[in-house]
Amino acid sequence: MNNKAATSSSLRKFLRKPAEEDATTVHPSIQAEVKMAMMIVHHKTFFNLSDHLTRLVNSEFQGSAAAENFACGRTKTSAIINCLGNKFKAELVEDMKKFPFSFMIDGSNDTGIAKMYPITVRIYDVNFNRVMTKFFDMNLIEGSTSGTAATIFQHVDALFQKYEISWHSVTGLGVDNTNVNIGAHDSIKSRVLGKEPNVFVAGCPCHMLHNAAAKGATAFADATGFDLEDHCVDLFYWFDKSTKRKGILKEYCEFCDTDYQAVVKYVSVRWLCLERCLDRELKKYHALKSYFLSEHERDNRFKRLNESFQCPMSEIYLMFFHSAIALLTNFNRFLQREDPLIYLMHAQMEKFLNKLAVKFTRPEKVMEHKQKFGTLKTLDISLENQKADENLSVGLVTRGQLRKLLNEGDVDICDVDKFYDGVRRFYIAAFTYCTKWLPLDNPLFKNCVFIDFNERNKCSMDNVEGVLSSLGHIHRDVINNPRAMDTLEEEFLVYQAMSE
């Protein structure tokens, strides 16, 4: 305690200006120093920048009360940030003790002795009147068992005990979709549910879309022999770190009257970034084709790319993926929004599945199943319910280019049939994966739709009770109090009758 008091006292002296030992108000220069330190944190920039900013403020803002005694180099900036970080964490811990919250945890790459499993918290902030995401702890773990569910959970539980945070305040856990995280047995999920059975454990839907797209691409490659991921990797690394090759490509772009743009790097763990890769490649496809068919290299990567650009169907394959991937990318963007989305999730998942299904399934079968069962999770996508080849969704530009190549004799009907077989397999694999892993049956997602003001009159008190039941551990006082339930029903009925 004495050491902490001494540190706090010395920090206050560090921040106090000489002429203000007894002042009761904060000097403008101190406010400026704290704000600059927070700016450094917000923009994730180097502390050394504060040395330059201090000299800049002193020289350019003379006469300003804030600049008069401004002195905040990197040492002082780090002290301010450490102090404020502890203060913000203490405030967060107090809120976690009083209010319900969800938390997310993810692991870093294995690049050092210790592995990071940072914990972030989603909690309602009364000061900002909204739900916010806040950093809780870096959660460093060392040792040979650092990647096991038992060790990870043990460290999280130890943090909760250290700060006297109850598991009964936890509403949800966000993790990615590995067995260590969400497996039925011996996982972080199973251990969290052992502490509080009503915690909602959500795998990452963005990862699910990533996996669905990757499954579809693998099925497409099995049918056509065209591996999109390998193609994008080869293309980027052929030009990467070679000014000569880029310069030659630029000449081909000028010859083809195409603006030169660098090849976008494809990252395998971010499958949906392929939309940008494909968009960039298709814009200069003819220049790239001229380059690889005109140049001569012995490198195996060049030979693979040469073979790919020689095939007239390669452009068709790229066009199809550019069209098909847009649906998954748009849904992925929705999932990455900062505002709370739980009340929109069920409808958006069903809408996404509907758009995906009608790309290869006969629309009357989709409508019939939707009307009968209310969900597409169990839709029969067997061959007899699918569209004919010529009606499969491949994109208007893709279809037009395919028709042109067929009419000009550059491809034959066997090439076309193989392409449509790949398209069909892509959609089947992606749809099957989505219906298996997306939480379409989750009662919380289904019931909390009443929060959507536009859907309030389509819901009933049953939906409200369903949400209370799903989160019963934080609503026991309401559920077990008849008067509180009556009051809640009155409020819900008034809410339904509100005008827009």
Short mmCIF file of C-alpha atoms in Angstrom, two decimals:
data_model
loop_
_atom_site.label_atom_id
_atom_site.label_comp_id
_atom_site.label_asym_id
_atom_site.label_seq_id
_atom_site.Cartn_x
_atom_site.Cartn_y
_atom_site.Cartn_z
CA MET A 1 0.00 0.00 0.00
CA ASN A 2 2.83 2.44 0.91
CA ASN A 3 4.58 1.81 -2.42
CA LYS A 4 1.35 2.46 -4.34
CA ALA A 5 0.72 5.67 -2.42
CA ALA A 6 4.25 6.87 -3.06
CA THR A 7 3.93 6.13 -6.78
CA SER A 8 0.61 7.95 -7.01
CA SER A 9 2.02 10.94 -5.11
CA SER A 10 5.09 11.17 -7.32
CA LEU A 11 2.93 10.96 -10.45
CA ARG A 12 0.77 13.85 -9.25
CA LYS A 13 3.92 15.92 -8.69
CA PHE A 14 5.14 14.87 -12.12
CA LEU A 15 1.98 16.25 -13.71
CA ARG A 16 1.59 19.37 -11.54
CA LYS A 17 2.97 22.66 -12.81
CA PRO A 18 5.37 24.59 -10.51
CA ALA A 19 3.08 27.59 -10.13
CA GLU A 20 0.08 25.48 -9.22
CA GLU A 21 1.03 23.53 -6.11
CA ASP A 22 -2.18 24.59 -4.36
CA ALA A 23 -4.44 25.06 -7.35
CA THR A 24 -7.84 23.42 -7.33
CA THR A 25 -8.30 23.52 -11.11
CA VAL A 26 -6.37 21.64 -13.77
CA HIS A 27 -4.00 23.79 -15.81
CA PRO A 28 -4.79 23.88 -19.57
CA SER A 29 -1.32 22.52 -20.37
CA ILE A 30 -1.99 19.43 -18.25
CA GLN A 31 -5.27 18.88 -20.08
CA ALA A 32 -3.41 19.22 -23.39
CA GLU A 33 -0.73 16.74 -22.30
CA VAL A 34 -3.32 14.14 -21.29
CA LYS A 35 -5.26 14.62 -24.52
CA MET A 36 -2.09 14.24 -26.58
CA ALA A 37 -1.23 11.04 -24.72
CA MET A 38 -4.70 9.69 -25.48
CA MET A 39 -4.26 10.69 -29.12
CA ILE A 40 -1.05 8.63 -29.23
CA VAL A 41 -2.99 5.62 -27.91
CA HIS A 42 -5.99 6.15 -30.17
CA HIS A 43 -3.90 6.20 -33.34
CA LYS A 44 -1.57 3.41 -32.17
CA THR A 45 1.51 5.44 -33.03
CA PHE A 46 5.02 5.59 -31.54
CA PHE A 47 5.66 7.31 -28.21
CA ASN A 48 8.68 9.01 -29.80
CA LEU A 49 6.26 11.18 -31.75
CA SER A 50 5.45 13.02 -28.52
CA ASP A 51 9.04 14.39 -28.40
CA HIS A 52 8.51 16.09 -31.75
CA LEU A 53 5.00 17.27 -30.88
CA THR A 54 6.24 18.89 -27.67
CA ARG A 55 8.79 20.98 -29.57
CA LEU A 56 6.20 21.82 -32.21
CA VAL A 57 3.63 22.99 -29.64
CA ASN A 58 6.20 25.11 -27.79
CA SER A 59 7.41 26.85 -30.96
CA GLU A 60 4.17 27.31 -32.90
CA PHE A 61 1.59 28.10 -30.22
CA GLN A 62 3.34 30.75 -28.16
CA GLY A 63 0.93 32.83 -26.08
CA SER A 64 -1.48 29.93 -25.62
CA ALA A 65 -2.21 28.99 -22.03
CA ALA A 66 -2.12 25.30 -22.98
CA ALA A 67 1.22 25.64 -24.79
CA GLU A 68 2.88 27.83 -22.18
CA ASN A 69 4.09 24.99 -19.96
CA PHE A 70 3.41 22.10 -22.33
CA ALA A 71 6.09 19.46 -21.78
CA CYS A 72 5.15 15.90 -22.67
CA GLY A 73 7.96 13.85 -24.15
CA ARG A 74 7.90 10.09 -24.55
CA THR A 75 8.76 9.38 -20.90
CA LYS A 76 5.97 11.51 -19.54
CA THR A 77 3.56 10.25 -22.22
CA SER A 78 4.18 6.64 -21.21
CA ALA A 79 3.65 7.55 -17.54
CA ILE A 80 0.33 9.26 -18.32
CA ILE A 81 -0.84 6.33 -20.45
CA ASN A 82 0.06 3.76 -17.79
CA CYS A 83 -1.73 5.80 -15.15
CA LEU A 84 -4.86 6.30 -17.25
CA GLY A 85 -4.81 2.65 -18.34
CA ASN A 86 -4.97 1.50 -14.72
CA LYS A 87 -7.74 4.03 -14.02
CA PHE A 88 -9.84 2.91 -17.00
CA LYS A 89 -9.34 -0.75 -16.10
CA ALA A 90 -10.42 -0.10 -12.51
CA GLU A 91 -13.57 1.60 -13.80
CA LEU A 92 -14.25 -1.31 -16.15
CA VAL A 93 -13.82 -3.85 -13.35
CA GLU A 94 -16.34 -1.96 -11.19
CA ASP A 95 -18.83 -1.93 -14.08
CA MET A 96 -18.30 -5.66 -14.64
CA LYS A 97 -19.17 -6.26 -11.01
CA LYS A 98 -22.41 -4.30 -11.29
CA PHE A 99 -23.68 -4.82 -14.85
CA PRO A 100 -24.13 -7.77 -17.24
CA PHE A 101 -21.45 -8.12 -19.91
CA SER A 102 -20.14 -10.42 -22.59
CA PHE A 103 -16.48 -11.02 -23.33
CA MET A 104 -14.38 -12.17 -26.24
CA ILE A 105 -11.06 -13.99 -26.26
CA ASP A 106 -8.68 -14.91 -29.07
CA GLY A 107 -5.13 -16.20 -29.27
CA SER A 108 -2.09 -14.64 -30.92
CA ASN A 109 0.29 -16.44 -33.26
CA ASP A 110 3.00 -18.61 -31.70
CA THR A 111 5.91 -16.22 -32.21
CA GLY A 112 7.33 -15.91 -28.69
CA ILE A 113 7.71 -17.64 -25.37
CA ALA A 114 4.41 -16.28 -24.08
CA LYS A 115 1.19 -16.43 -26.06
CA MET A 116 -1.34 -13.61 -25.79
CA TYR A 117 -5.03 -14.33 -25.25
CA PRO A 118 -6.37 -10.76 -25.01
CA ILE A 119 -9.81 -10.35 -23.44
CA THR A 120 -12.20 -7.63 -24.57
CA VAL A 121 -15.54 -6.86 -22.95
CA ARG A 122 -18.85 -5.67 -24.42
CA ILE A 123 -20.72 -3.72 -21.76
CA TYR A 124 -23.22 -0.90 -21.48
CA ASP A 125 -21.50 2.36 -20.52
CA VAL A 126 -23.81 4.66 -18.58
CA ASN A 127 -21.56 7.64 -19.29
CA PHE A 128 -21.86 7.27 -23.07
CA ASN A 129 -25.37 5.76 -23.01
CA ARG A 130 -24.43 2.93 -25.38
CA VAL A 131 -22.85 -0.52 -25.55
CA MET A 132 -19.08 -0.30 -25.93
CA THR A 133 -16.17 -2.66 -26.47
CA LYS A 134 -13.40 -2.27 -23.87
CA PHE A 135 -10.04 -3.92 -23.34
CA PHE A 136 -9.86 -5.96 -20.12
CA ASP A 137 -6.57 -7.87 -19.99
CA MET A 138 -3.73 -9.06 -22.24
CA ASN A 139 -3.82 -12.48 -20.54
CA LEU A 140 -0.28 -13.73 -21.27
CA ILE A 141 0.18 -17.50 -20.97
CA GLU A 142 3.47 -19.40 -21.07
CA GLY A 143 4.35 -23.09 -21.12
CA SER A 144 3.77 -26.19 -23.19
CA THR A 145 0.05 -26.26 -22.31
CA SER A 146 -0.58 -22.61 -23.19
CA GLY A 147 -2.84 -23.60 -26.08
CA THR A 148 -5.11 -26.01 -24.20
CA ALA A 149 -8.65 -25.17 -23.16
CA ALA A 150 -7.92 -26.06 -19.54
CA THR A 151 -5.01 -23.62 -19.27
CA ILE A 152 -6.73 -20.78 -21.11
CA PHE A 153 -9.86 -21.07 -18.99
CA GLN A 154 -7.82 -21.38 -15.80
CA HIS A 155 -6.18 -18.01 -16.51
CA VAL A 156 -9.51 -16.34 -17.34
CA ASP A 157 -11.11 -17.73 -14.20
CA ALA A 158 -8.11 -16.56 -12.16
CA LEU A 159 -8.61 -13.02 -13.49
CA PHE A 160 -12.30 -13.13 -12.54
CA GLN A 161 -11.39 -14.28 -9.04
CA LYS A 162 -8.64 -11.68 -8.71
CA TYR A 163 -11.03 -8.83 -9.46
CA GLU A 164 -14.01 -10.51 -7.71
CA ILE A 165 -16.09 -10.65 -10.91
CA SER A 166 -18.97 -13.12 -10.86
CA TRP A 167 -19.58 -15.57 -13.70
CA HIS A 168 -23.30 -14.94 -13.16
CA SER A 169 -22.82 -11.48 -14.69
CA VAL A 170 -21.61 -12.98 -17.98
CA THR A 171 -24.22 -13.01 -20.76
CA GLY A 172 -22.12 -14.21 -23.66
CA LEU A 173 -18.74 -15.55 -24.78
CA GLY A 174 -17.28 -14.79 -28.20
CA VAL A 175 -14.59 -17.09 -29.61
CA ASP A 176 -13.59 -18.48 -32.98
CA ASN A 177 -14.69 -21.90 -34.16
CA THR A 178 -11.90 -24.29 -33.14
CA ASN A 179 -12.59 -27.36 -31.01
CA VAL A 180 -10.50 -25.86 -28.20
CA ASN A 181 -13.01 -23.01 -28.03
CA ILE A 182 -16.45 -24.42 -28.83
CA GLY A 183 -16.08 -28.21 -28.77
CA ALA A 184 -18.79 -30.12 -26.94
CA HIS A 185 -16.29 -31.54 -24.47
CA ASP A 186 -13.06 -30.32 -22.88
CA SER A 187 -13.32 -26.82 -24.39
CA ILE A 188 -13.50 -23.24 -23.16
CA LYS A 189 -17.21 -23.34 -23.92
CA SER A 190 -17.86 -26.41 -21.78
CA ARG A 191 -15.95 -24.91 -18.86
CA VAL A 192 -17.74 -21.55 -19.07
CA LEU A 193 -21.11 -23.32 -19.17
CA GLY A 194 -19.99 -25.27 -16.13
CA LYS A 195 -19.70 -21.96 -14.29
CA GLU A 196 -22.93 -20.49 -15.67
CA PRO A 197 -25.15 -22.70 -17.88
CA ASN A 198 -27.10 -19.77 -19.37
CA VAL A 199 -24.11 -18.02 -20.97
CA PHE A 200 -24.64 -17.63 -24.71
CA VAL A 201 -21.56 -18.99 -26.49
CA ALA A 202 -21.19 -17.77 -30.06
CA GLY A 203 -18.65 -18.94 -32.56
CA CYS A 204 -17.45 -16.30 -34.99
CA PRO A 205 -19.91 -16.00 -37.91
CA CYS A 206 -17.26 -14.16 -39.94
CA HIS A 207 -15.05 -17.24 -39.68
CA MET A 208 -18.04 -19.37 -40.66
CA LEU A 209 -18.50 -17.34 -43.86
CA HIS A 210 -14.76 -17.60 -44.49
CA ASN A 211 -14.97 -21.39 -44.15
CA ALA A 212 -18.12 -21.62 -46.29
CA ALA A 213 -16.44 -19.70 -49.11
CA ALA A 214 -13.29 -21.82 -48.81
CA LYS A 215 -15.33 -25.05 -48.87
CA GLY A 216 -17.09 -23.84 -52.00
CA ALA A 217 -13.81 -22.92 -53.70
CA THR A 218 -12.35 -26.35 -52.90
CA ALA A 219 -15.39 -28.05 -54.42
CA PHE A 220 -15.08 -25.83 -57.50
CA ALA A 221 -11.40 -26.74 -57.86
CA ASP A 222 -12.21 -30.46 -57.62
CA ALA A 223 -14.61 -30.10 -60.55
CA THR A 224 -12.67 -27.72 -62.80
CA GLY A 225 -9.01 -28.05 -61.76
CA PHE A 226 -8.82 -24.29 -61.19
CA ASP A 227 -7.64 -23.46 -57.66
CA LEU A 228 -8.41 -19.80 -57.05
CA GLU A 229 -6.28 -19.49 -53.90
CA ASP A 230 -3.18 -20.94 -55.60
CA HIS A 231 -3.72 -18.68 -58.59
CA CYS A 232 -3.92 -15.50 -56.48
CA VAL A 233 -0.89 -16.47 -54.39
CA ASP A 234 1.20 -17.20 -57.51
CA LEU A 235 0.18 -13.94 -59.17
CA PHE A 236 1.09 -11.75 -56.20
CA TYR A 237 4.44 -13.36 -55.44
CA TRP A 238 5.51 -13.37 -59.08
CA PHE A 239 5.53 -9.56 -59.10
CA ASP A 240 6.34 -9.02 -55.43
CA LYS A 241 9.82 -7.59 -54.78
CA SER A 242 10.64 -7.32 -58.49
CA THR A 243 10.75 -3.79 -59.85
CA LYS A 244 11.75 -5.15 -63.28
CA ARG A 245 8.67 -7.37 -63.61
CA LYS A 246 6.37 -4.59 -62.41
CA GLY A 247 7.92 -2.23 -64.94
CA ILE A 248 7.37 -4.71 -67.78
CA LEU A 249 3.76 -5.25 -66.66
CA LYS A 250 3.24 -1.48 -66.65
CA GLU A 251 4.33 -1.39 -70.32
CA TYR A 252 1.80 -4.11 -71.15
CA CYS A 253 -0.90 -2.13 -69.30
CA GLU A 254 -0.09 0.95 -71.39
CA PHE A 255 -0.20 -1.14 -74.57
CA CYS A 256 -3.63 -2.53 -73.55
CA ASP A 257 -4.82 0.98 -72.58
CA THR A 258 -5.24 -0.11 -68.96
CA ASP A 259 -4.27 1.78 -65.83
CA TYR A 260 -1.47 0.06 -63.97
CA GLN A 261 -2.28 -0.99 -60.41
CA ALA A 262 -0.26 -3.20 -58.10
CA VAL A 263 -1.42 -6.79 -57.61
CA VAL A 264 -3.30 -7.15 -54.33
CA LYS A 265 -1.90 -9.67 -51.88
CA TYR A 266 -4.16 -12.57 -51.01
CA VAL A 267 -4.09 -13.66 -47.34
CA SER A 268 -5.24 -17.25 -46.88
CA VAL A 269 -6.75 -16.69 -43.43
CA ARG A 270 -8.90 -13.88 -44.82
CA TRP A 271 -10.64 -15.67 -47.69
CA LEU A 272 -13.17 -12.91 -48.23
CA CYS A 273 -10.43 -10.38 -49.06
CA LEU A 274 -10.41 -12.15 -52.43
CA GLU A 275 -13.04 -9.74 -53.71
CA ARG A 276 -10.41 -6.97 -53.86
CA CYS A 277 -7.87 -9.34 -55.39
CA LEU A 278 -10.30 -10.43 -58.09
CA ASP A 279 -11.50 -6.91 -58.80
CA ARG A 280 -7.95 -5.69 -59.33
CA GLU A 281 -6.95 -8.67 -61.50
CA LEU A 282 -10.02 -8.50 -63.75
CA LYS A 283 -9.46 -4.78 -64.41
CA LYS A 284 -6.09 -5.53 -65.97
CA TYR A 285 -6.72 -9.12 -67.06
CA HIS A 286 -5.83 -8.57 -70.73
CA ALA A 287 -2.58 -6.84 -69.78
CA LEU A 288 -1.70 -9.72 -67.46
CA LYS A 289 -2.61 -12.24 -70.13
CA SER A 290 -0.41 -10.47 -72.68
CA TYR A 291 2.45 -10.41 -70.18
CA PHE A 292 2.38 -14.12 -69.35
CA LEU A 293 1.84 -15.25 -72.95
CA SER A 294 4.59 -13.01 -74.34
CA GLU A 295 7.33 -13.31 -71.71
CA HIS A 296 9.48 -16.39 -71.24
CA GLU A 297 10.70 -17.64 -67.85
CA ARG A 298 11.78 -21.06 -66.54
CA ASP A 299 10.39 -20.55 -63.05
CA ASN A 300 7.67 -23.05 -62.05
CA ARG A 301 5.44 -20.25 -60.76
CA PHE A 302 5.63 -18.51 -64.13
CA LYS A 303 4.82 -21.77 -65.92
CA ARG A 304 1.71 -22.26 -63.78
CA LEU A 305 0.54 -18.71 -64.47
CA ASN A 306 1.32 -19.07 -68.16
CA GLU A 307 -0.81 -22.20 -68.31
CA SER A 308 -3.63 -20.47 -66.42
CA PHE A 309 -3.72 -17.43 -68.73
CA GLN A 310 -3.52 -19.64 -71.82
CA CYS A 311 -6.82 -21.26 -70.82
CA PRO A 312 -9.74 -19.10 -72.04
CA MET A 313 -11.90 -20.45 -69.21
CA SER A 314 -9.66 -18.87 -66.55
CA GLU A 315 -11.24 -15.46 -67.09
CA ILE A 316 -14.69 -17.04 -66.78
CA TYR A 317 -13.70 -18.69 -63.50
CA LEU A 318 -12.44 -15.38 -62.11
CA MET A 319 -15.58 -13.55 -63.24
CA PHE A 320 -17.77 -16.13 -61.53
CA PHE A 321 -15.91 -15.87 -58.25
CA HIS A 322 -16.03 -12.08 -58.41
CA SER A 323 -19.81 -12.29 -58.76
CA ALA A 324 -20.40 -15.08 -56.21
CA ILE A 325 -18.14 -13.75 -53.49
CA ALA A 326 -20.01 -10.43 -53.27
CA LEU A 327 -22.93 -12.02 -51.40
CA LEU A 328 -20.68 -13.43 -48.69
CA THR A 329 -18.63 -10.23 -48.47
CA ASN A 330 -21.73 -8.08 -47.97
CA PHE A 331 -22.99 -10.30 -45.17
CA ASN A 332 -19.52 -10.28 -43.64
CA ARG A 333 -19.54 -6.46 -43.62
CA PHE A 334 -22.87 -6.51 -41.81
CA LEU A 335 -21.46 -8.81 -39.14
CA GLN A 336 -18.52 -6.48 -38.55
CA ARG A 337 -20.65 -3.48 -37.64
CA GLU A 338 -19.85 -1.91 -34.28
CA ASP A 339 -23.45 -1.40 -33.08
CA PRO A 340 -25.38 -4.26 -31.39
CA LEU A 341 -26.82 -6.61 -34.02
CA ILE A 342 -28.27 -9.48 -32.05
CA TYR A 343 -31.89 -8.49 -32.74
CA LEU A 344 -31.17 -8.44 -36.50
CA MET A 345 -29.14 -11.65 -36.68
CA HIS A 346 -31.89 -14.21 -37.25
CA ALA A 347 -33.57 -12.25 -40.04
CA GLN A 348 -30.26 -11.43 -41.70
CA MET A 349 -29.08 -15.04 -41.59
CA GLU A 350 -32.31 -16.24 -43.18
CA LYS A 351 -32.12 -13.47 -45.80
CA PHE A 352 -28.54 -14.47 -46.59
CA LEU A 353 -29.48 -18.14 -46.93
CA ASN A 354 -32.41 -17.19 -49.16
CA LYS A 355 -30.13 -15.22 -51.50
CA LEU A 356 -27.63 -18.07 -51.55
CA ALA A 357 -30.26 -20.75 -52.13
CA VAL A 358 -31.97 -19.07 -55.10
CA LYS A 359 -28.65 -18.86 -56.93
CA PHE A 360 -28.80 -22.58 -57.64
CA THR A 361 -32.16 -23.88 -56.33
CA ARG A 362 -35.50 -23.47 -58.07
CA PRO A 363 -37.23 -20.43 -56.52
CA GLU A 364 -40.60 -22.15 -56.13
CA LYS A 365 -38.95 -24.85 -53.99
CA VAL A 366 -37.32 -22.21 -51.82
CA MET A 367 -40.61 -20.32 -51.35
CA GLU A 368 -42.55 -23.51 -50.66
CA HIS A 369 -40.10 -24.64 -47.98
CA LYS A 370 -39.94 -21.19 -46.41
CA GLN A 371 -43.72 -20.96 -46.12
CA LYS A 372 -44.02 -24.45 -44.70
CA PHE A 373 -41.15 -24.46 -42.19
CA GLY A 374 -40.28 -20.78 -41.70
CA THR A 375 -36.56 -21.46 -42.19
CA LEU A 376 -34.23 -22.64 -44.95
CA LYS A 377 -32.03 -24.67 -42.62
CA THR A 378 -33.65 -27.92 -43.77
CA LEU A 379 -34.10 -26.96 -47.45
CA ASP A 380 -33.79 -29.94 -49.80
CA ILE A 381 -31.06 -28.99 -52.30
CA SER A 382 -30.95 -32.33 -54.08
CA LEU A 383 -30.40 -32.24 -57.85
CA GLU A 384 -34.08 -32.49 -58.74
CA ASN A 385 -34.73 -29.24 -56.86
CA GLN A 386 -31.86 -27.36 -58.48
CA LYS A 387 -31.91 -25.10 -61.52
CA ALA A 388 -30.75 -26.15 -64.95
CA ASP A 389 -27.22 -25.16 -65.92
CA GLU A 390 -28.29 -22.22 -68.01
CA ASN A 391 -30.24 -20.77 -65.06
CA LEU A 392 -27.52 -21.04 -62.42
CA SER A 393 -26.42 -17.65 -61.11
CA VAL A 394 -22.94 -16.89 -62.44
CA GLY A 395 -23.26 -13.13 -63.07
CA LEU A 396 -24.53 -11.41 -66.21
CA VAL A 397 -21.06 -10.40 -67.36
CA THR A 398 -19.78 -13.94 -66.83
CA ARG A 399 -22.65 -15.45 -68.80
CA GLY A 400 -22.19 -12.99 -71.65
CA GLN A 401 -18.45 -13.65 -71.89
CA LEU A 402 -19.01 -17.42 -71.76
CA ARG A 403 -21.54 -17.18 -74.58
CA LYS A 404 -19.08 -15.11 -76.64
CA LEU A 405 -16.24 -17.61 -76.16
CA LEU A 406 -18.56 -20.50 -77.12
CA ASN A 407 -19.81 -18.75 -80.25
CA GLU A 408 -16.27 -17.87 -81.35
CA GLY A 409 -15.09 -21.45 -80.83
CA ASP A 410 -12.56 -20.63 -78.12
CA VAL A 411 -14.27 -23.11 -75.76
CA ASP A 412 -16.46 -26.13 -76.39
CA ILE A 413 -19.54 -27.50 -74.73
CA CYS A 414 -17.44 -29.78 -72.52
CA ASP A 415 -15.69 -26.72 -71.05
CA VAL A 416 -19.06 -25.12 -70.41
CA ASP A 417 -20.46 -28.26 -68.75
CA LYS A 418 -17.37 -28.54 -66.53
CA PHE A 419 -17.75 -24.90 -65.50
CA TYR A 420 -21.39 -25.29 -64.54
CA ASP A 421 -20.55 -28.47 -62.62
CA GLY A 422 -18.02 -26.44 -60.62
CA VAL A 423 -20.56 -23.65 -60.03
CA ARG A 424 -23.11 -26.14 -58.76
CA ARG A 425 -20.61 -27.75 -56.41
CA PHE A 426 -19.50 -24.35 -55.11
CA TYR A 427 -23.03 -23.36 -54.12
CA ILE A 428 -23.89 -26.76 -52.64
CA ALA A 429 -20.74 -26.83 -50.48
CA ALA A 430 -21.19 -23.24 -49.28
CA PHE A 431 -24.90 -23.64 -48.53
CA THR A 432 -24.40 -26.95 -46.72
CA TYR A 433 -21.69 -25.49 -44.52
CA CYS A 434 -23.78 -22.44 -43.66
CA THR A 435 -26.87 -24.43 -42.68
CA LYS A 436 -24.73 -26.70 -40.52
CA TRP A 437 -22.83 -24.03 -38.59
CA LEU A 438 -24.78 -20.76 -38.57
CA PRO A 439 -26.85 -20.49 -35.33
CA LEU A 440 -30.21 -20.53 -37.11
CA ASP A 441 -32.01 -22.35 -34.29
CA ASN A 442 -30.80 -20.12 -31.48
CA PRO A 443 -33.85 -19.10 -29.39
CA LEU A 444 -32.23 -15.85 -28.23
CA PHE A 445 -31.74 -14.69 -31.83
CA LYS A 446 -35.31 -15.64 -32.69
CA ASN A 447 -36.96 -13.97 -29.72
CA CYS A 448 -35.07 -10.69 -29.41
CA VAL A 449 -36.38 -9.55 -32.80
CA PHE A 450 -38.95 -7.46 -30.88
CA ILE A 451 -36.12 -4.99 -30.15
CA ASP A 452 -36.31 -3.97 -33.80
CA PHE A 453 -38.80 -1.10 -33.75
CA ASN A 454 -40.06 -1.96 -37.25
CA GLU A 455 -40.86 -5.53 -36.18
CA ARG A 456 -42.45 -4.77 -32.78
CA ASN A 457 -46.05 -5.36 -33.90
CA LYS A 458 -45.19 -8.78 -35.34
CA CYS A 459 -44.02 -9.96 -31.91
CA SER A 460 -45.74 -10.84 -28.66
CA MET A 461 -44.98 -11.03 -24.97
CA ASP A 462 -43.84 -14.61 -25.63
CA ASN A 463 -40.77 -13.18 -27.36
CA VAL A 464 -39.96 -11.03 -24.33
CA GLU A 465 -40.35 -14.00 -22.00
CA GLY A 466 -38.14 -16.06 -24.32
CA VAL A 467 -35.33 -13.52 -24.00
CA LEU A 468 -35.75 -13.43 -20.22
CA SER A 469 -35.59 -17.22 -20.14
CA SER A 470 -32.43 -17.34 -22.28
CA LEU A 471 -30.74 -14.85 -19.95
CA GLY A 472 -32.46 -16.04 -16.78
CA HIS A 473 -29.34 -15.79 -14.63
CA ILE A 474 -29.30 -11.99 -14.92
CA HIS A 475 -33.09 -11.51 -14.87
CA ARG A 476 -34.09 -13.70 -11.93
CA ASP A 477 -35.37 -10.69 -9.97
CA VAL A 478 -37.78 -9.88 -12.79
CA ILE A 479 -38.82 -13.45 -13.62
CA ASN A 480 -39.59 -14.31 -9.97
CA ASN A 481 -41.52 -11.10 -9.33
CA PRO A 482 -45.14 -11.17 -10.65
CA ARG A 483 -45.51 -7.41 -10.24
CA ALA A 484 -42.31 -6.76 -12.18
CA MET A 485 -43.52 -9.06 -14.97
CA ASP A 486 -46.87 -7.23 -15.12
CA THR A 487 -45.05 -3.92 -15.34
CA LEU A 488 -42.82 -5.30 -18.10
CA GLU A 489 -45.86 -6.45 -20.07
CA GLU A 490 -47.46 -3.01 -19.77
CA GLU A 491 -44.28 -1.38 -21.02
CA PHE A 492 -44.13 -3.82 -23.94
CA LEU A 493 -47.72 -3.08 -24.95
CA VAL A 494 -47.04 0.67 -24.83
CA TYR A 495 -43.92 0.07 -26.90
CA GLN A 496 -45.96 -1.76 -29.53
CA ALA A 497 -48.43 1.14 -29.75
CA MET A 498 -45.76 3.82 -30.16
CA SER A 499 -45.90 5.82 -33.35
CA GLU A 500 -42.90 6.18 -35.57
#
